[in-house]
Amino acid sequence: MSKPARLPWKHEPSFREALKIPRGFRLADLDPASTPGFQGGKADGSRALAAGEAELDDLQERLHAQATAGAPEAVLLILQAMDTAGKGGIVRHVAGLVDPQGLQITAFKAPTDEERSHDFLWRIRRALPRPGRIGIFDRSHYEDVLVVRVNDLAPRAVWSKRYAAINAFEREVVGTRITPVKVMLHLSREEQQKRLLERLERPDKQWKYNPGDVDARTRWEAYMEAYQAVFDRTSTREAPWHVVPADRKWYARLAVQRLLIEHLREVAPRWPAPSFDPEVERQRVLES
Ligand code: AMP
Ligand code: MG
């Protein structure tokens, strides 16, 4: 086994504190190329990401183990972002390193006819992580106050009531011992243009290009206003938002990994006590 990489910090920073949005937070004031809570550069960041893998893996396994003994806890990473911000890369680099059986990943697209026939939270409830799982929402119920608001997919009278509905829903989620980790990946408009152009140039990336992404780009300001409203109205004590600057992919991946680790530490999952007497069993195995 190779030696675990050393962390590039003496005193571990709290990404949770560095990224939690403060009172009166203005998205427009946060530089998407900044690296809150982290002093190092790309190489340090990659090293730190590698160094965190073992702990995340261990925490996830404990979470799973205690659930087999009836513990209800789960964690839910909610990812929201403009296109090309790197949600997919986060799922691969951050979550892809823990046991896939411990993950429950759901990507929310435009609702199907069936989904549309129910309340907007119906499909969300069905995708909540079971005990012991780390759930990941690639987009979420927040689309119902983002794309829906920006593109007038529902009347204002409908979407404006959803902020309160979301807060009530998330309180309920927390009550069932699911810890939400809400993350917005904050990309600059300029960086998105670069990434879209790159998708068009590279045959291995063209498949990710969606002509519709340009339409969302042309409504950038409206999206940023809609995100601001999300932060103003749904960053609650029990389910706060974290805004992760995402122009530097290495930083966004590190930040989300550290956020998961910090939240899981607080959940503090424990190896369950055996339902048998290990000494008795030892004798039985020896004699068998
Ligand atoms: P992607 O995540 O890039 O595969 O795109 C998924 C698409 O589904 C995005 O354009 C979202 O805006 C859209 N979408 C997700 N949720 C909703 C929703 N509740 N209403 C309308 N469109 C949605
Ligand atoms: Mg897309």
Coordinates of C-alpha atoms in Angstrom, one line a residue, residues 73-279:
E73 CA -28.6 8.6 9.4
A74 CA -27.9 9.5 5.7
V75 CA -26.3 12.4 4.0
L76 CA -27.6 14.3 1.0
L77 CA -25.3 16.4 -1.3
I78 CA -27.4 18.8 -3.3
L79 CA -25.6 20.2 -6.3
Q80 CA -26.8 23.2 -8.2
A81 CA -24.9 25.1 -10.9
M82 CA -25.0 26.6 -14.3
D83 CA -24.0 24.2 -17.1
T84 CA -20.3 23.1 -17.4
A85 CA -19.7 24.1 -13.8
G86 CA -18.4 20.6 -13.1
K87 CA -21.2 18.7 -11.3
G88 CA -20.3 15.6 -13.2
G89 CA -16.7 15.8 -12.4
I90 CA -17.6 16.2 -8.7
V91 CA -19.6 13.1 -8.8
R92 CA -16.7 11.2 -10.4
H93 CA -13.8 12.6 -8.4
V94 CA -15.3 13.1 -5.1
A95 CA -17.9 10.5 -4.7
G96 CA -16.5 8.0 -7.2
L97 CA -13.9 7.0 -4.8
V98 CA -16.2 5.6 -2.1
D99 CA -18.0 2.2 -2.3
P100 CA -20.5 2.7 -5.1
Q101 CA -23.0 0.7 -3.2
G102 CA -23.1 3.4 -0.5
L103 CA -24.1 6.0 -3.0
Q104 CA -27.5 7.0 -4.3
I105 CA -27.1 9.4 -7.3
T106 CA -30.0 11.1 -9.0
A107 CA -29.8 13.5 -11.9
F108 CA -33.0 15.6 -12.2
K109 CA -33.9 16.5 -15.8
A110 CA -37.0 18.4 -17.0
P111 CA -39.9 16.6 -15.4
T112 CA -41.7 13.7 -17.2
D113 CA -45.4 13.8 -17.7
E114 CA -45.9 11.6 -14.7
E115 CA -43.7 13.8 -12.5
R116 CA -45.5 16.9 -13.8
S117 CA -48.8 15.4 -12.7
H118 CA -47.6 15.5 -9.0
D119 CA -46.4 18.2 -6.7
F120 CA -42.8 19.4 -7.5
L121 CA -41.4 17.6 -4.4
W122 CA -42.9 14.3 -5.3
R123 CA -40.0 13.1 -7.4
I124 CA -37.5 14.6 -4.9
R125 CA -39.0 12.6 -2.0
R126 CA -38.8 9.4 -3.9
A127 CA -35.1 10.0 -4.5
L128 CA -34.1 10.7 -0.8
P129 CA -31.2 8.6 0.3
R130 CA -32.0 5.5 2.4
P131 CA -30.3 5.1 5.8
G132 CA -26.6 4.6 5.5
R133 CA -26.4 6.2 2.0
I134 CA -24.7 9.3 0.7
G135 CA -27.3 10.7 -1.7
I136 CA -26.3 13.0 -4.5
F137 CA -28.7 15.2 -6.3
D138 CA -27.3 16.5 -9.6
R139 CA -29.8 19.4 -9.8
S140 CA -32.8 19.2 -7.4
H141 CA -36.0 20.8 -6.3
Y142 CA -34.2 24.1 -6.6
E143 CA -34.7 23.9 -10.4
D144 CA -38.4 24.6 -9.6
V145 CA -37.4 28.1 -8.5
L146 CA -34.5 28.5 -10.9
V147 CA -35.2 27.4 -14.5
V148 CA -38.9 27.5 -13.8
R149 CA -38.7 31.1 -12.6
V150 CA -36.2 32.3 -15.3
N151 CA -38.1 30.7 -18.2
D152 CA -41.6 31.4 -16.9
L153 CA -42.4 27.6 -16.8
A154 CA -45.0 28.3 -14.1
P155 CA -46.8 31.5 -13.0
R156 CA -45.1 33.6 -10.3
A157 CA -48.0 32.8 -8.0
V158 CA -46.9 29.1 -8.2
W159 CA -43.1 29.3 -8.0
S160 CA -43.1 32.1 -5.4
K161 CA -44.8 29.8 -2.8
R162 CA -42.1 27.1 -3.3
Y163 CA -39.4 28.7 -1.2
A164 CA -41.5 28.2 1.9
A165 CA -42.5 24.7 0.7
I166 CA -38.8 23.9 0.3
N167 CA -37.9 25.1 3.7
A168 CA -40.6 23.1 5.3
F169 CA -39.6 20.0 3.2
E170 CA -36.0 20.3 4.2
R171 CA -36.9 20.7 7.9
E172 CA -38.8 17.4 7.5
V173 CA -35.8 15.8 5.8
V174 CA -33.5 16.9 8.6
G175 CA -36.0 15.4 11.0
T176 CA -35.6 12.0 9.4
R177 CA -31.9 12.2 10.1
I178 CA -30.8 13.0 6.6
T179 CA -28.1 15.7 6.7
P180 CA -28.4 18.0 3.7
V181 CA -25.2 19.5 2.2
K182 CA -26.4 22.2 -0.2
V183 CA -23.8 23.3 -2.7
M184 CA -23.9 25.8 -5.5
L185 CA -20.9 25.7 -7.8
H186 CA -20.3 29.3 -8.8
L187 CA -18.9 29.6 -12.3
S188 CA -18.1 32.9 -14.1
R189 CA -19.8 33.6 -17.4
E190 CA -16.4 33.9 -19.1
E191 CA -15.2 30.5 -17.8
Q192 CA -18.5 28.9 -19.0
Q193 CA -17.9 30.3 -22.5
K194 CA -14.4 28.8 -22.5
R195 CA -15.7 25.4 -21.4
L196 CA -18.6 25.5 -24.0
L197 CA -16.1 26.3 -26.7
E198 CA -13.9 23.4 -25.5
R199 CA -16.8 21.0 -25.7
L200 CA -17.4 22.0 -29.3
E201 CA -13.8 21.6 -30.2
R202 CA -13.2 18.2 -28.7
P203 CA -14.8 15.1 -30.2
D204 CA -14.6 13.5 -26.7
K205 CA -16.6 16.4 -25.2
Q206 CA -19.0 17.3 -28.0
W207 CA -21.6 14.8 -26.6
K208 CA -21.8 16.9 -23.5
Y209 CA -22.7 20.0 -25.5
N210 CA -26.3 20.9 -25.5
P211 CA -27.5 23.7 -27.8
G212 CA -30.0 24.7 -25.1
D213 CA -27.1 25.6 -22.8
V214 CA -26.6 28.8 -24.9
D215 CA -30.2 29.8 -24.2
A216 CA -29.5 29.6 -20.4
R217 CA -26.3 31.6 -21.0
T218 CA -28.2 34.5 -22.6
R219 CA -30.3 34.7 -19.4
W220 CA -27.3 34.7 -17.2
E221 CA -28.3 37.8 -15.1
A222 CA -31.8 36.4 -14.5
Y223 CA -30.3 33.1 -13.3
M224 CA -27.9 34.9 -11.0
E225 CA -31.0 36.8 -9.6
A226 CA -32.8 33.5 -9.2
Y227 CA -29.9 32.0 -7.3
Q228 CA -29.6 35.1 -5.1
A229 CA -33.3 34.6 -4.2
V230 CA -32.6 31.0 -3.4
F231 CA -29.8 32.0 -1.0
D232 CA -31.9 34.8 0.5
R233 CA -34.9 32.6 1.1
T234 CA -33.7 29.0 1.6
S235 CA -30.4 29.2 3.5
T236 CA -31.7 28.1 6.9
R237 CA -30.0 27.2 10.1
E238 CA -30.8 23.5 9.6
A239 CA -30.0 23.5 5.9
P240 CA -27.6 26.3 5.0
W241 CA -26.2 26.9 1.5
H242 CA -22.5 26.8 0.6
V243 CA -21.3 28.6 -2.4
V244 CA -18.2 27.0 -4.0
P245 CA -16.2 29.1 -6.5
A246 CA -15.9 26.8 -9.5
D247 CA -13.7 28.5 -12.1
R248 CA -10.9 26.3 -10.8
K249 CA -12.0 22.7 -11.1
W250 CA -9.4 21.4 -8.7
Y251 CA -10.7 23.8 -6.0
A252 CA -14.3 22.9 -6.4
R253 CA -13.6 19.2 -6.1
L254 CA -11.5 19.7 -3.0
A255 CA -14.1 22.0 -1.4
V256 CA -17.0 19.6 -2.0
Q257 CA -14.9 16.7 -0.7
R258 CA -14.0 18.6 2.5
L259 CA -17.7 19.7 2.9
L260 CA -18.8 16.1 2.8
I261 CA -16.0 15.0 5.2
E262 CA -16.9 17.8 7.7
H263 CA -20.6 17.0 7.6
L264 CA -20.0 13.3 8.0
R265 CA -17.7 13.8 10.9
E266 CA -20.6 15.6 12.6
V267 CA -22.9 12.7 11.8
A268 CA -20.2 10.7 13.6
P269 CA -21.2 7.2 12.3
R270 CA -20.0 4.4 14.5
W271 CA -19.2 0.8 13.9
P272 CA -22.2 -1.1 15.2
A273 CA -21.8 -3.4 18.2
P274 CA -22.1 -7.1 17.0
S275 CA -25.3 -8.9 17.7
F276 CA -23.3 -11.9 18.8
D277 CA -20.7 -12.6 21.4
P278 CA -17.3 -12.5 19.5
E279 CA -15.6 -14.7 22.1

